[in-house]
Amino acid sequence: MPGQSVGAVQSHCAHFSEPIELRSGGVLPAYDLVYETYGTLNAAKSNAILVCHALSGHHHVAGHYADQPDNIGWWDNIIGPGRPLDTDRYFIVGLNNLGGCHGSTGPSTPNPATGQPWGADFPMVAVSDWVEAQARLADRLGIDAWAAVIGGSLGGMQALRWSISFPERIRHALIIASAPRLSAQNIAFNDVARQAILTDPDFHGGHYYAHGVRPVRGLRLARMLGHITYLSDDQMGEKFGRELKNGSFSFDYDVEFQIESYLRYQGDKFAGHFDANTYLLMTKALDYFDPARLDGGDLKRTMARTRAGFLVVSFTTDWRFTPARSREIVAALVANGRNVSYAESSLNFGHDSFLMEDSHYHGVIDAYLRNIVL
Amino acid sequence: MPGQSVGAVQSHCAHFSEPIELRSGGVLPAYDLVYETYGTLNAAKSNAILVCHALSGHHHVAGHYADQPDNIGWWDNIIGPGRPLDTDRYFIVGLNNLGGCHGSTGPSTPNPATGQPWGADFPMVAVSDWVEAQARLADRLGIDAWAAVIGGSLGGMQALRWSISFPERIRHALIIASAPRLSAQNIAFNDVARQAILTDPDFHGGHYYAHGVRPVRGLRLARMLGHITYLSDDQMGEKFGRELKNGSFSFDYDVEFQIESYLRYQGDKFAGHFDANTYLLMTKALDYFDPARLDGGDLKRTMARTRAGFLVVSFTTDWRFTPARSREIVAALVANGRNVSYAESSLNFGHDSFLMEDSHYHGVIDAYLRNIVL
C-alpha cells in the first residue's frame, strides 16, 4: 500500500464540566476525553472522520510520539498521507472512550466524590453513551457533521449507533467486522472472561486499587480467551499448528505447544497494563448493544432512522462476527432504500483482519472515502 | 427410539498389581479400574463392546444404582434391551479411565509411596495408556477381542487408538464426533481452561487436598468455557438468544442474560464434584493424542496398521471437532481399502450431539451394530 505514516503526533485532553447522564442511569458530573487528531480541518469543517476504537483500543490511532518512536498507533497502517484515511484530505479524530484506561475518565481515574479511583462505582457505559460523548467532543472541535465515522468490531457498533442517534451529524458510516447485536455465544464468551476477573481474589469487588494489587490472573485468562475468538481456526492452524515449543513432549503443564506460548504471552502482556474494570465495562457495552431494541427488535425500522451512506465490510474467516451478521445490517439498510456498499474480504486473520494491511480490504475503504464529496 | 433401560446396575473394581509404564515415562506400580457391565458375555466371548468415555465421563454409562434411582448413566439412551447397544445381544463394558476421579486410580487416590493423594505427582496419562489399561481389563474379563469399541469425542480417540494399538483385538471401531488430533484452536481452548485451574490460588501446585481446599474458581471457568465449545452457536441462539433473566437490563455484573445463568450453573455444578487434577490430565491426553506421529505424521500410513471395520459419525453443528476432522479419518481408511462407513448427522446440539437421542443418529449406530456377525 502506498502512503506514509502521519509521523510524530500529540494527544490532547478535553475537559467537560457539563454532566453526562448515562444509559445505565448513572451520571458523570464531569469528565475528560483524551483524543488525537491527524490532518487539518478544512474551512468548511466538512472533512472530519471519527475513528472509534474496539474493546482494548484507545485514542492513539496513528503515528508515534516524539519521545516514543516505537509506540505506533493501533491503526497506523490505514491512516496517513496517501493511505485510505488520507490525512492530505481528511481530518482524523481518535479518542479514548468513557470508561477507558488510557487517560479518559474511567474506573481508574479519581471519583470526585472520594478522591479515590472510581473502581466498581464507575457507572456502566453503553455504546450510545460513547456516541453522546463523542458528539460533545465534535461540538468542542467545531464539527457539525462527520464526513464519516469508522470503526471495526465494537468500533463499528459506534459507527452504526452514530447513524441512528445523530442522523444529521454523520454523512457516512463505515462498519467493519461488526454486528447489530451480540449472539448468545458472543455473550457467553464475554461472561466467562468477566467471571475470570470477578472471581480473581485480587479483584476485591472492583476496588483493587486501594489494595495495591490488580486481578492479573483473571485479566490474563480473559485476554487469552479473547485472542482465541479474534483469530481464525485456519490461521491459528497455519501459524502454530501442533508445533512443539521444545521439539518433543515434556509431559508437564509448562508450555508444550507454540500456540500455548503465544496465548500466554498475549495474556501476560495485556494483563500487565490494561485495567480490569475497563475490560469489564467494555464487554458489558458489547452485550448491551442492540439498537433495534429502540423499535421492538425490528432492525429494519431502526435503520429507517438513518440518513448516512454506508460501507459495511466483513471477513469470511471471522467467526466472532461472521459475514452473516454484517449482512443483517446490510439487509436492514437495503430494505430502507439506503445507500449501502458491502464488501466481504477473504483475509485469513479472523476477527482481527480488520486491523491488518491488505490491498483489497484497504482498497475498498480507500475507494469509498475517495468518492465522498467534501 | 424403542428399547428399555438396563435398570439397576452395580459397579465393580478390578485391582491390577502388575505395574503399568505410561507414555509419559511415569509408572504406576499398581492400579484399580472401576467398571460396569451390562448384558451377558456369550460362550464364544465374541459379543463384548467397550464404551470409552470422554473428558468428564466415567464407568457409569447406563442404568441406575438400586439406591440411587436418579443417578442415570451418561449414555443410558443408547444402551439397553432393544437399544442400539442392545444388551439382549451384546455384553457392554464401561470403565473409568486411569487418572479419573470416579474410583479408578487417579490424582485423588492415595499414592502408595506417601499414603496421601497423588495430586500433581500423578503421572501424565495418554490415550494409548488408557487403551493399554483397557486391554488388561479385557484380559481380566476373558475377552480376547472386542466386537466393537465405541466412543464420542475423546472416547472416539480411544476407539481409534484401539484399532491401531491392538488390530487383532478389535473387530469394529465406532468413532463419533472425534478427530485424529487436536487443532491449534482446540489446544488453545484447553490451555485457557488449564491456566484457569493452574493459576487458581487454591490449586497449591496440585496438592490442594492437603490444604482442605479445591480450585473451584478455576474449575468452574474451565467448565463454562468447555460448555461454549460443546454447544452449537445456532442451538445456543435458539435456546437462549438474548433473553434477559429479569426482563430488563440491571446494569451490574449479576446474571443479565439467560445464557449467563445457564453457563454459571453448569460451571458451579461441575466444580462442585469434579477433580481439578483429573480435568488437567484429561485435557493433556487430548492435546497429546496424535497417533499419526507413529508414522511421521502420515495418518494414511498409521491407518494401514488397522484391521477393524469402522463407523465414523460426525455432526454438522459440531465446531469443536467438525465433520472435516472426521473425514480425515475416513479418507485415511479409504486410502487403505479399509471397510468404513461414514454418517454425518445434522443434529443441532453441536459437539454434545453425540450424547443425544435421535432416531437418525441412533439408527445409524443400530444398523451398524446389528450387521456385526457374532
XYZ file of C-alpha atoms in Angstrom:
748
model
C 0.000 0.000 0.000
C 1.415 3.372 -0.844
C 1.251 6.224 1.604
C 3.143 7.259 4.689
C 2.661 7.432 8.417
C 1.456 10.671 9.938
C 4.733 10.777 11.882
C 5.010 12.341 15.315
C 1.688 13.091 16.997
C 0.445 14.510 20.281
C -2.514 13.640 22.418
C -4.876 16.222 23.855
C -7.307 16.253 26.726
C -10.732 17.885 26.599
C -12.432 18.525 29.914
C -16.223 18.580 30.010
C -17.806 20.157 33.047
C -21.398 19.533 31.985
C -22.731 16.270 33.479
C -23.493 13.343 31.211
C -26.405 11.080 32.034
C -25.704 7.501 31.051
C -27.904 4.746 29.666
C -27.485 2.834 32.933
C -28.981 5.718 34.916
C -25.593 6.713 36.283
C -24.325 10.264 35.939
C -20.790 11.550 35.488
C -20.744 15.094 36.882
C -17.749 15.969 34.698
C -15.279 14.032 32.587
C -12.163 14.160 30.458
C -11.777 12.758 26.974
C -8.283 12.152 25.659
C -8.001 12.393 21.888
C -5.647 12.817 18.951
C -6.131 14.425 15.549
C -4.282 13.919 12.297
C -4.502 16.165 9.214
C -6.192 19.554 9.036
C -9.825 20.505 9.451
C -10.846 22.384 6.308
C -12.551 25.764 6.381
C -15.975 24.238 5.734
C -15.310 21.738 8.554
C -16.631 19.088 6.205
C -13.643 16.710 6.129
C -13.624 15.206 9.630
C -13.542 11.457 10.193
C -14.072 9.920 13.613
C -12.268 6.640 14.314
C -13.931 4.607 17.082
C -11.954 2.020 18.975
C -12.807 -1.537 19.930
C -12.514 -3.354 23.242
C -8.873 -2.712 24.030
C -8.203 0.291 21.801
C -7.702 3.958 22.603
C -7.038 7.430 21.204
C -3.554 6.699 19.865
C -4.724 5.519 16.464
C -1.877 6.582 14.186
C 1.667 7.898 14.188
C 4.061 7.802 17.136
C 5.041 10.084 19.989
C 8.215 12.107 19.505
C 9.751 10.602 22.631
C 8.369 7.097 21.990
C 9.198 6.191 18.396
C 8.089 2.580 18.890
C 4.693 3.497 20.301
C 2.813 3.269 16.994
C -0.952 3.887 16.850
C -3.130 0.769 16.674
C -4.478 1.526 13.170
C -1.471 3.321 11.767
C -1.487 1.230 8.595
C -4.705 2.808 7.321
C -4.076 6.473 8.250
C -1.660 8.989 6.755
C -0.852 10.886 3.587
C -1.878 8.686 0.646
C -3.401 5.999 2.877
C -7.121 5.137 2.847
C -7.836 7.583 5.683
C -5.817 10.171 3.800
C -4.603 12.960 6.046
C -3.916 15.105 2.980
C -7.661 15.143 2.504
C -9.242 14.323 5.843
C -9.055 15.498 9.425
C -8.994 12.347 11.532
C -10.078 12.221 15.181
C -9.461 9.324 17.552
C -10.418 9.297 21.228
C -10.354 7.095 24.280
C -13.938 6.321 25.238
C -15.546 6.994 28.595
C -14.700 4.175 30.966
C -11.375 3.611 29.233
C -7.996 3.286 30.887
C -5.848 5.426 28.617
C -6.499 8.861 30.050
C -10.212 9.458 29.606
C -12.412 9.366 32.677
C -12.836 5.768 33.759
C -12.723 3.372 36.716
C -9.041 4.048 37.374
C -9.399 7.848 37.450
C -10.434 9.670 40.638
C -14.059 9.772 41.673
C -14.574 13.445 42.579
C -16.792 12.397 45.489
C -13.975 10.485 47.205
C -10.714 11.454 45.564
C -10.044 7.727 45.146
C -10.279 5.755 41.893
C -13.889 5.080 40.901
C -13.317 1.324 40.749
C -16.560 -0.618 40.827
C -18.501 2.599 41.477
C -17.891 3.790 37.950
C -21.270 3.605 36.215
C -21.910 1.167 33.367
C -21.434 2.785 29.985
C -23.253 1.904 26.782
C -22.346 2.433 23.139
C -24.975 5.181 22.997
C -23.176 6.977 25.850
C -19.909 6.887 23.954
C -21.617 8.317 20.898
C -23.122 11.093 23.024
C -19.695 11.907 24.482
C -18.159 11.815 21.009
C -20.824 14.271 19.816
C -19.810 16.656 22.581
C -16.188 16.312 21.506
C -17.301 17.116 17.950
C -19.016 20.258 19.286
C -15.810 21.215 21.027
C -13.841 20.765 17.788
C -16.436 22.745 15.826
C -17.523 19.749 13.763
C -21.256 19.853 12.971
C -21.242 16.670 10.943
C -18.623 13.972 10.395
C -17.745 13.205 6.813
C -17.500 9.667 8.152
C -17.437 7.638 11.337
C -15.447 4.419 11.036
C -14.681 1.516 13.320
C -14.074 -2.217 13.486
C -15.823 -4.635 15.865
C -17.108 -2.631 18.857
C -15.881 0.428 16.925
C -18.221 -0.489 14.083
C -21.078 -0.601 16.560
C -20.323 3.012 17.466
C -20.395 3.978 13.773
C -23.731 2.200 13.453
C -25.065 3.887 16.559
C -23.935 7.295 15.252
C -26.072 6.779 12.156
C -29.091 6.125 14.383
C -28.528 8.623 17.212
C -27.367 11.577 15.107
C -28.547 11.021 11.532
C -27.902 14.665 10.632
C -24.386 14.675 12.014
C -22.871 11.742 10.120
C -22.629 11.622 6.340
C -21.090 8.141 6.072
C -20.788 5.177 8.418
C -18.064 2.587 7.800
C -18.935 -0.516 9.791
C -16.252 -3.192 9.727
C -16.233 -6.708 11.215
C -19.215 -5.833 13.342
C -22.734 -6.983 14.185
C -26.075 -5.382 15.015
C -26.040 -7.166 18.386
C -24.166 -9.975 20.122
C -25.271 -13.582 19.769
C -25.768 -15.838 22.789
C -22.358 -17.352 22.041
C -20.718 -13.914 21.945
C -22.268 -13.071 25.319
C -21.181 -16.441 26.680
C -17.531 -15.801 25.837
C -17.768 -12.350 27.405
C -19.275 -13.768 30.549
C -16.533 -16.361 31.005
C -13.987 -13.556 30.616
C -15.815 -11.441 33.166
C -16.157 -14.308 35.614
C -12.410 -14.865 35.380
C -11.867 -11.268 36.523
C -14.722 -11.046 39.024
C -13.664 -14.242 40.826
C -9.977 -13.369 40.950
C -9.220 -12.944 44.695
C -7.253 -9.808 43.794
C -10.344 -8.159 42.306
C -11.661 -7.037 45.699
C -15.081 -6.195 44.324
C -13.505 -3.801 41.820
C -11.676 -1.751 44.447
C -8.307 -3.428 43.954
C -6.518 -0.088 43.553
C -6.883 0.526 47.276
C -5.312 -2.873 47.982
C -2.248 -2.249 45.860
C -2.981 -5.279 43.686
C -4.533 -5.981 40.289
C -6.547 -9.024 39.209
C -3.879 -10.016 36.705
C -4.765 -13.722 36.738
C -8.338 -13.053 35.689
C -7.421 -10.401 33.163
C -4.822 -12.707 31.637
C -7.369 -15.508 31.225
C -9.884 -13.077 29.739
C -7.365 -11.919 27.170
C -6.201 -15.447 26.291
C -9.798 -16.430 25.686
C -10.449 -13.265 23.710
C -7.478 -13.991 21.475
C -8.870 -17.366 20.502
C -12.020 -15.674 19.271
C -10.105 -12.945 17.433
C -8.133 -15.383 15.280
C -9.428 -17.779 12.675
C -9.138 -21.507 13.242
C -7.325 -21.833 9.898
C -4.854 -19.075 10.580
C -4.101 -20.486 14.011
C -3.539 -23.836 12.348
C -1.249 -22.379 9.691
C 0.691 -20.203 12.103
C 1.048 -22.613 15.012
C -0.347 -25.995 14.021
C 0.739 -28.564 16.579
C 4.291 -27.308 16.611
C 6.034 -28.007 19.875
C 7.932 -25.412 21.803
C 10.841 -27.740 22.550
C 10.579 -30.340 19.805
C 9.194 -33.127 21.985
C 6.523 -33.599 24.643
C 7.629 -32.559 28.107
C 4.613 -34.102 29.871
C 4.091 -31.249 32.275
C 1.988 -28.085 32.454
C 4.640 -25.741 31.101
C 4.314 -24.528 27.542
C 4.199 -27.581 25.291
C 2.774 -26.251 22.039
C 3.670 -22.973 20.322
C 0.045 -21.849 20.458
C 0.210 -22.011 24.256
C 3.330 -19.866 24.253
C 1.639 -17.297 22.033
C -1.562 -17.134 24.076
C 0.171 -16.903 27.433
C 2.452 -14.181 26.101
C -0.542 -12.212 24.833
C -2.337 -12.714 28.131
C 0.643 -11.614 30.206
C 1.336 -8.577 28.053
C -2.240 -7.387 28.236
C -2.707 -8.092 31.931
C 0.424 -6.081 32.628
C -1.087 -2.782 31.592
C -4.854 -2.913 30.975
C -7.343 -2.015 33.664
C -9.636 -4.879 34.629
C -12.621 -2.652 35.435
C -12.380 -1.111 31.977
C -12.303 -4.578 30.454
C -15.472 -5.471 32.336
C -17.218 -2.274 31.232
C -16.275 -2.749 27.581
C -17.597 -6.300 27.485
C -20.861 -5.161 29.066
C -21.204 -2.377 26.492
C -20.852 -5.078 23.844
C -23.507 -7.242 25.491
C -25.973 -4.375 25.844
C -25.540 -3.112 22.284
C -28.766 -3.814 20.439
C -30.088 -0.647 18.780
C -33.086 -2.498 17.344
C -34.470 -2.527 20.899
C -35.488 1.055 20.112
C -38.053 -0.467 17.760
C -39.122 -3.666 19.436
C -36.248 -5.637 17.957
C -37.015 -4.677 14.353
C -33.655 -3.654 12.879
C -35.282 -2.586 9.640
C -37.381 0.003 11.467
C -34.352 1.168 13.401
C -32.312 1.663 10.269
C -35.139 3.816 8.857
C -33.888 6.429 11.333
C -30.591 6.736 9.444
C -29.648 9.186 6.680
C -25.986 8.350 6.102
C -24.344 6.398 3.337
C -22.892 3.075 4.489
C -19.936 0.870 3.791
C -20.182 -2.482 5.541
C -17.159 -4.803 5.445
C -16.897 -8.331 6.809
C -14.324 -11.114 6.733
C -15.096 -14.692 5.735
C -12.696 -16.058 8.373
C -14.253 -14.027 11.215
C -16.199 -16.465 13.387
C -16.777 -13.952 16.179
C -18.866 -11.651 13.963
C -19.448 -13.663 10.809
C -20.318 -12.098 7.451
C -23.912 -13.172 8.116
C -24.027 -10.669 10.984
C -22.851 -7.861 8.694
C -25.401 -8.898 6.103
C -28.160 -8.386 8.682
C -27.147 -4.730 8.785
C -26.947 -4.529 5.002
C -30.374 -6.138 4.580
C -31.975 -3.683 7.008
C -30.417 -0.783 5.120
C -31.376 -2.104 1.689
C -34.940 -2.604 2.909
C -34.986 1.117 3.663
C -33.506 2.089 0.317
C -30.356 3.436 1.971
C -27.168 3.921 0.023
C -25.084 0.940 1.134
C -21.969 -0.769 -0.186
C -20.948 -4.172 1.112
C -17.633 -5.968 0.785
C -16.606 -9.378 2.037
C -12.880 -9.948 2.351
C -11.220 -13.351 2.480
C -8.378 -12.120 4.665
C -7.245 -15.024 6.795
C -6.864 -13.318 10.179
C -10.337 -13.939 11.580
C -11.908 -11.097 13.509
C -8.533 -9.351 13.742
C -8.480 -8.997 9.946
C -9.917 -5.516 10.320
C -6.593 -4.363 11.785
C -4.488 -5.838 9.003
C -2.979 -4.194 5.976
C -4.275 -5.708 2.762
C -4.550 -4.211 -0.688
C -8.063 -5.488 -1.354
C -9.506 -4.589 2.028
C -7.751 -1.218 2.213
C -8.579 -0.616 -1.432
C -12.280 -0.915 -0.610
C -12.010 1.659 2.196
C -9.833 3.881 0.040
C -12.223 3.864 -2.906
C -15.219 4.553 -0.681
C -13.590 7.506 1.072
C -12.176 8.948 -2.150
C -15.692 9.137 -3.566
C -17.025 11.240 -0.718
C -17.627 14.792 -1.918
C -16.366 17.198 0.707
C -36.466 -44.970 19.943
C -37.800 -48.260 21.203
C -35.963 -50.205 23.832
C -35.583 -50.059 27.580
C -33.030 -49.094 30.163
C -30.838 -51.805 31.611
C -32.347 -50.971 35.002
C -30.408 -51.362 38.238
C -26.693 -51.880 37.811
C -23.632 -52.308 40.000
C -20.092 -51.106 39.629
C -17.071 -53.324 40.145
C -13.441 -52.710 40.901
C -10.568 -54.608 39.317
C -7.213 -54.355 41.031
C -4.084 -54.738 38.919
C -0.874 -55.417 40.773
C 1.342 -55.501 37.706
C 2.930 -52.079 37.059
C 1.923 -50.114 34.005
C 4.503 -47.992 32.252
C 2.975 -44.864 30.805
C 3.668 -42.904 27.634
C 4.986 -40.034 29.765
C 7.659 -42.267 31.275
C 5.812 -42.455 34.576
C 4.977 -45.794 36.147
C 2.010 -46.821 38.244
C 3.156 -49.723 40.402
C -0.422 -50.948 40.773
C -3.845 -49.549 40.000
C -7.583 -50.017 40.243
C -10.067 -49.741 37.413
C -13.709 -49.235 38.262
C -16.091 -50.630 35.663
C -19.639 -51.706 34.949
C -21.038 -54.319 32.597
C -24.476 -54.680 31.048
C -25.810 -57.772 29.279
C -24.190 -61.202 29.194
C -20.910 -62.316 27.690
C -21.683 -65.178 25.316
C -19.897 -68.513 25.438
C -17.665 -67.602 22.477
C -16.867 -64.283 24.227
C -17.429 -62.647 20.879
C -20.155 -60.159 21.832
C -18.308 -57.631 24.007
C -18.469 -53.894 23.333
C -16.236 -51.442 25.139
C -17.644 -47.947 25.702
C -14.920 -45.320 26.205
C -15.702 -42.098 27.994
C -14.849 -38.519 27.119
C -13.376 -35.743 29.238
C -15.806 -35.763 32.139
C -17.303 -39.230 31.760
C -16.849 -42.396 33.775
C -17.808 -46.043 34.176
C -21.479 -45.443 34.956
C -22.623 -45.496 31.358
C -26.125 -46.926 31.629
C -28.851 -47.824 34.098
C -29.089 -46.607 37.666
C -27.994 -47.772 41.096
C -30.636 -49.526 43.178
C -30.225 -46.998 45.979
C -29.844 -44.006 43.625
C -32.698 -44.200 41.109
C -31.892 -40.717 39.733
C -28.249 -41.479 39.097
C -28.637 -42.475 35.456
C -25.627 -43.461 33.352
C -24.308 -40.781 30.993
C -25.154 -42.714 27.809
C -28.203 -44.567 29.035
C -30.249 -43.562 25.991
C -28.210 -45.776 23.651
C -27.787 -48.875 25.849
C -30.334 -51.494 26.866
C -32.597 -54.212 25.523
C -33.709 -53.135 22.043
C -31.474 -50.051 22.046
C -28.588 -49.598 19.577
C -26.104 -51.086 22.043
C -28.527 -53.923 22.583
C -27.914 -55.739 25.852
C -30.011 -58.656 24.596
C -27.245 -59.204 22.057
C -24.135 -57.552 23.424
C -22.092 -57.530 26.601
C -21.271 -53.892 27.263
C -18.313 -52.740 29.346
C -17.745 -49.213 30.612
C -14.856 -48.137 32.819
C -13.391 -45.102 34.488
C -10.028 -44.417 32.885
C -6.711 -44.146 34.693
C -6.335 -40.662 36.101
C -10.092 -40.346 36.560
C -11.901 -39.207 39.660
C -14.721 -41.731 39.856
C -12.996 -44.596 41.615
C -10.182 -45.664 39.306
C -6.631 -44.818 40.324
C -6.058 -41.125 39.792
C -4.704 -37.937 41.351
C -7.223 -38.018 44.183
C -6.489 -41.627 45.211
C -3.606 -42.447 47.562
C -0.057 -42.560 46.276
C 1.277 -45.798 47.810
C 4.636 -44.100 48.386
C 3.137 -41.493 50.725
C -0.346 -42.610 51.668
C -1.523 -39.151 50.600
C -3.426 -38.332 47.404
C -1.146 -38.363 44.348
C -2.103 -34.802 43.407
C 0.351 -33.247 40.991
C 2.637 -36.279 41.345
C 0.232 -38.444 39.401
C 1.945 -39.142 36.077
C 0.552 -37.782 32.813
C -1.615 -40.315 31.025
C -2.074 -40.659 27.282
C -4.859 -42.201 25.231
C -2.516 -45.103 24.443
C -2.129 -45.732 28.188
C -5.873 -45.918 28.616
C -6.098 -48.395 25.766
C -3.351 -50.494 27.355
C -5.202 -50.478 30.684
C -8.453 -51.318 28.924
C -6.712 -54.276 27.235
C -5.678 -55.570 30.637
C -9.260 -55.239 31.815
C -10.328 -57.203 28.732
C -7.842 -59.919 29.711
C -9.313 -59.975 33.187
C -12.819 -60.383 31.756
C -11.654 -63.099 29.360
C -12.278 -61.028 26.261
C -9.716 -61.711 23.529
C -11.241 -59.339 21.031
C -13.951 -56.711 21.319
C -16.825 -56.998 18.882
C -16.636 -53.225 18.942
C -15.080 -50.308 20.760
C -17.207 -47.173 20.709
C -16.833 -43.641 21.983
C -17.618 -39.994 21.312
C -15.111 -37.144 21.361
C -12.115 -38.231 23.488
C -13.897 -41.596 23.682
C -13.734 -41.850 19.889
C -9.999 -41.245 20.069
C -9.718 -44.312 22.298
C -11.676 -46.375 19.780
C -9.345 -45.118 17.038
C -6.286 -45.876 19.133
C -7.584 -49.393 19.843
C -7.718 -50.073 16.108
C -4.043 -49.045 15.836
C -2.593 -50.483 19.063
C -4.426 -53.806 19.047
C -5.602 -54.508 15.492
C -6.257 -58.174 16.311
C -8.314 -57.415 19.399
C -10.928 -55.084 17.934
C -13.326 -56.109 15.200
C -15.107 -52.769 14.824
C -14.323 -49.201 15.853
C -17.161 -46.686 16.187
C -15.637 -43.214 16.231
C -18.136 -40.447 16.921
C -17.671 -36.651 16.972
C -13.942 -37.128 17.113
C -10.728 -36.121 15.353
C -7.376 -37.713 14.533
C -5.629 -34.979 16.562
C -6.464 -31.597 18.091
C -6.149 -28.415 16.078
C -4.245 -25.401 17.381
C -7.586 -23.860 18.329
C -8.608 -26.975 20.253
C -5.318 -26.891 22.158
C -5.757 -23.172 22.779
C -9.139 -23.675 24.457
C -7.677 -26.482 26.567
C -4.794 -24.309 27.627
C -7.020 -21.454 28.767
C -9.017 -23.957 30.812
C -5.834 -25.355 32.334
C -4.442 -21.926 33.080
C -7.670 -21.095 34.907
C -7.074 -24.077 37.199
C -3.295 -23.801 37.496
C -3.433 -20.111 38.473
C -6.257 -20.530 40.997
C -4.675 -19.704 44.370
C -6.454 -22.744 45.794
C -4.637 -25.070 43.386
C -1.495 -25.195 45.534
C 0.570 -26.765 42.783
C -1.891 -29.635 42.545
C -1.646 -30.584 46.214
C -4.832 -28.823 47.268
C -6.164 -31.928 49.035
C -3.641 -31.375 51.822
C -4.866 -27.791 52.219
C -8.503 -28.759 52.590
C -9.491 -26.636 49.595
C -10.281 -27.191 45.928
C -9.597 -24.842 42.991
C -13.300 -24.402 42.328
C -12.958 -20.969 40.711
C -10.603 -22.296 38.050
C -12.533 -25.485 37.504
C -15.752 -23.521 37.164
C -14.222 -21.258 34.496
C -12.793 -24.263 32.665
C -16.198 -25.895 32.543
C -18.014 -22.727 31.478
C -15.557 -22.348 28.624
C -15.852 -26.013 27.734
C -19.613 -25.738 27.553
C -19.408 -22.973 24.966
C -17.396 -25.285 22.741
C -19.729 -28.221 23.294
C -22.818 -26.394 22.070
C -23.518 -25.059 18.618
C -23.811 -21.329 18.052
C -27.228 -21.872 16.473
C -28.567 -24.003 19.286
C -27.340 -21.524 21.864
C -29.091 -18.822 19.888
C -32.332 -20.788 19.665
C -32.288 -21.884 23.287
C -31.137 -18.655 24.940
C -30.902 -15.909 22.340
C -30.554 -12.557 24.085
C -33.289 -13.369 26.566
C -32.885 -11.489 29.810
C -33.054 -13.174 33.168
C -35.201 -10.421 34.697
C -36.824 -8.831 31.669
C -34.714 -5.678 31.638
C -31.070 -4.683 31.966
C -29.851 -4.490 35.527
C -26.533 -2.812 34.644
C -24.451 -4.827 37.046
C -22.339 -7.994 36.943
C -25.040 -10.332 38.167
C -26.722 -12.635 35.679
C -28.229 -10.443 32.967
C -28.830 -12.865 30.105
C -30.205 -16.396 30.345
C -27.092 -17.802 28.701
C -25.039 -16.462 31.612
C -27.342 -18.171 34.076
C -27.002 -21.457 32.213
C -23.204 -21.325 31.960
C -22.658 -20.338 35.568
C -24.980 -23.098 36.712
C -23.097 -25.654 34.621
C -19.792 -24.346 35.935
C -20.891 -24.439 39.563
C -22.379 -27.897 39.261
C -19.251 -29.351 37.704
C -16.818 -27.566 40.002
C -18.740 -28.954 42.954
C -17.758 -32.549 42.307
C -15.079 -32.993 39.630
C -11.409 -33.256 40.493
C -9.295 -30.476 39.008
C -6.188 -32.632 38.579
C -8.211 -35.141 36.593
C -9.520 -32.325 34.414
C -5.966 -31.218 33.724
C -4.848 -34.745 32.863
C -7.777 -35.346 30.518
C -7.135 -32.149 28.573
C -3.458 -33.039 28.233
C -4.369 -36.510 26.956
C -6.468 -34.751 24.326
C -3.606 -32.449 23.360
C -1.107 -35.296 23.078
C -3.365 -37.541 21.034
C -1.883 -37.766 17.553
C -1.436 -41.391 16.502
C -0.047 -40.368 13.118
C 3.128 -39.373 14.988
C 3.872 -43.106 14.897
C 4.425 -42.643 11.173
C 5.913 -39.195 10.843
C 2.524 -37.501 10.794
C 1.166 -39.604 7.919
C -2.285 -40.706 9.065
C -2.719 -42.885 5.993
C 0.309 -44.955 6.947
C -0.910 -45.173 10.522
C -4.305 -46.418 9.488
C -2.603 -49.157 7.445
C -1.904 -50.727 10.836
C -5.614 -51.309 11.418
C -7.711 -54.386 10.648
C -11.097 -53.427 12.069
C -14.231 -52.287 10.331
C -15.101 -48.644 11.029
C -18.145 -46.493 11.554
C -17.306 -42.793 11.694
C -20.060 -40.348 12.671
C -19.860 -36.564 12.765
C -22.284 -33.706 13.365
C -22.604 -30.713 11.065
C -23.178 -28.366 14.023
C -20.067 -29.551 15.886
C -17.495 -26.764 15.643
C -15.146 -28.342 18.173
C -14.493 -31.397 16.014
C -16.056 -30.524 12.677
C -17.117 -33.142 10.122
C -13.943 -32.259 8.201
C -11.921 -33.752 11.067
C -13.907 -36.997 10.882
C -13.434 -37.086 7.128
C -9.659 -37.022 7.634
C -10.031 -40.346 9.425
C -12.360 -41.687 6.745
C -10.010 -40.625 3.942
C -7.043 -42.340 5.594
C -9.086 -45.520 5.970
C -10.439 -45.428 2.427
C -6.896 -44.919 1.111
C -6.022 -48.202 2.807
C -9.049 -50.021 1.437
C -10.499 -50.484 4.912
C -14.149 -51.245 5.458
C -15.511 -47.875 6.572
C -18.979 -46.371 6.863
C -19.427 -42.661 7.392
C -22.501 -40.744 8.525
C -22.970 -37.031 9.027
C -25.867 -36.036 11.246
C -27.484 -32.612 11.254
C -28.411 -32.821 14.939
C -28.384 -29.300 16.314
C -26.561 -29.830 19.609
C -23.017 -29.135 18.449
C -20.325 -31.383 19.886
C -22.732 -32.624 22.544
C -24.916 -34.125 19.822
C -23.176 -37.454 20.331
C -24.893 -37.769 23.714
C -28.357 -37.035 22.390
C -31.156 -39.374 21.489
C -32.108 -39.085 17.850
C -33.716 -41.611 15.550
C -31.401 -40.943 12.594
C -28.190 -40.878 14.597
C -29.132 -43.833 16.781
C -30.490 -45.616 13.739
C -27.060 -45.438 12.113
C -25.388 -46.964 15.186
C -28.146 -49.522 15.499
C -27.901 -50.649 11.877
C -24.128 -50.899 12.034
C -24.116 -52.984 15.206
C -26.971 -55.219 14.034
C -24.913 -56.187 10.989
C -21.965 -57.410 13.014
C -21.786 -61.189 12.849
C -21.019 -62.544 16.294
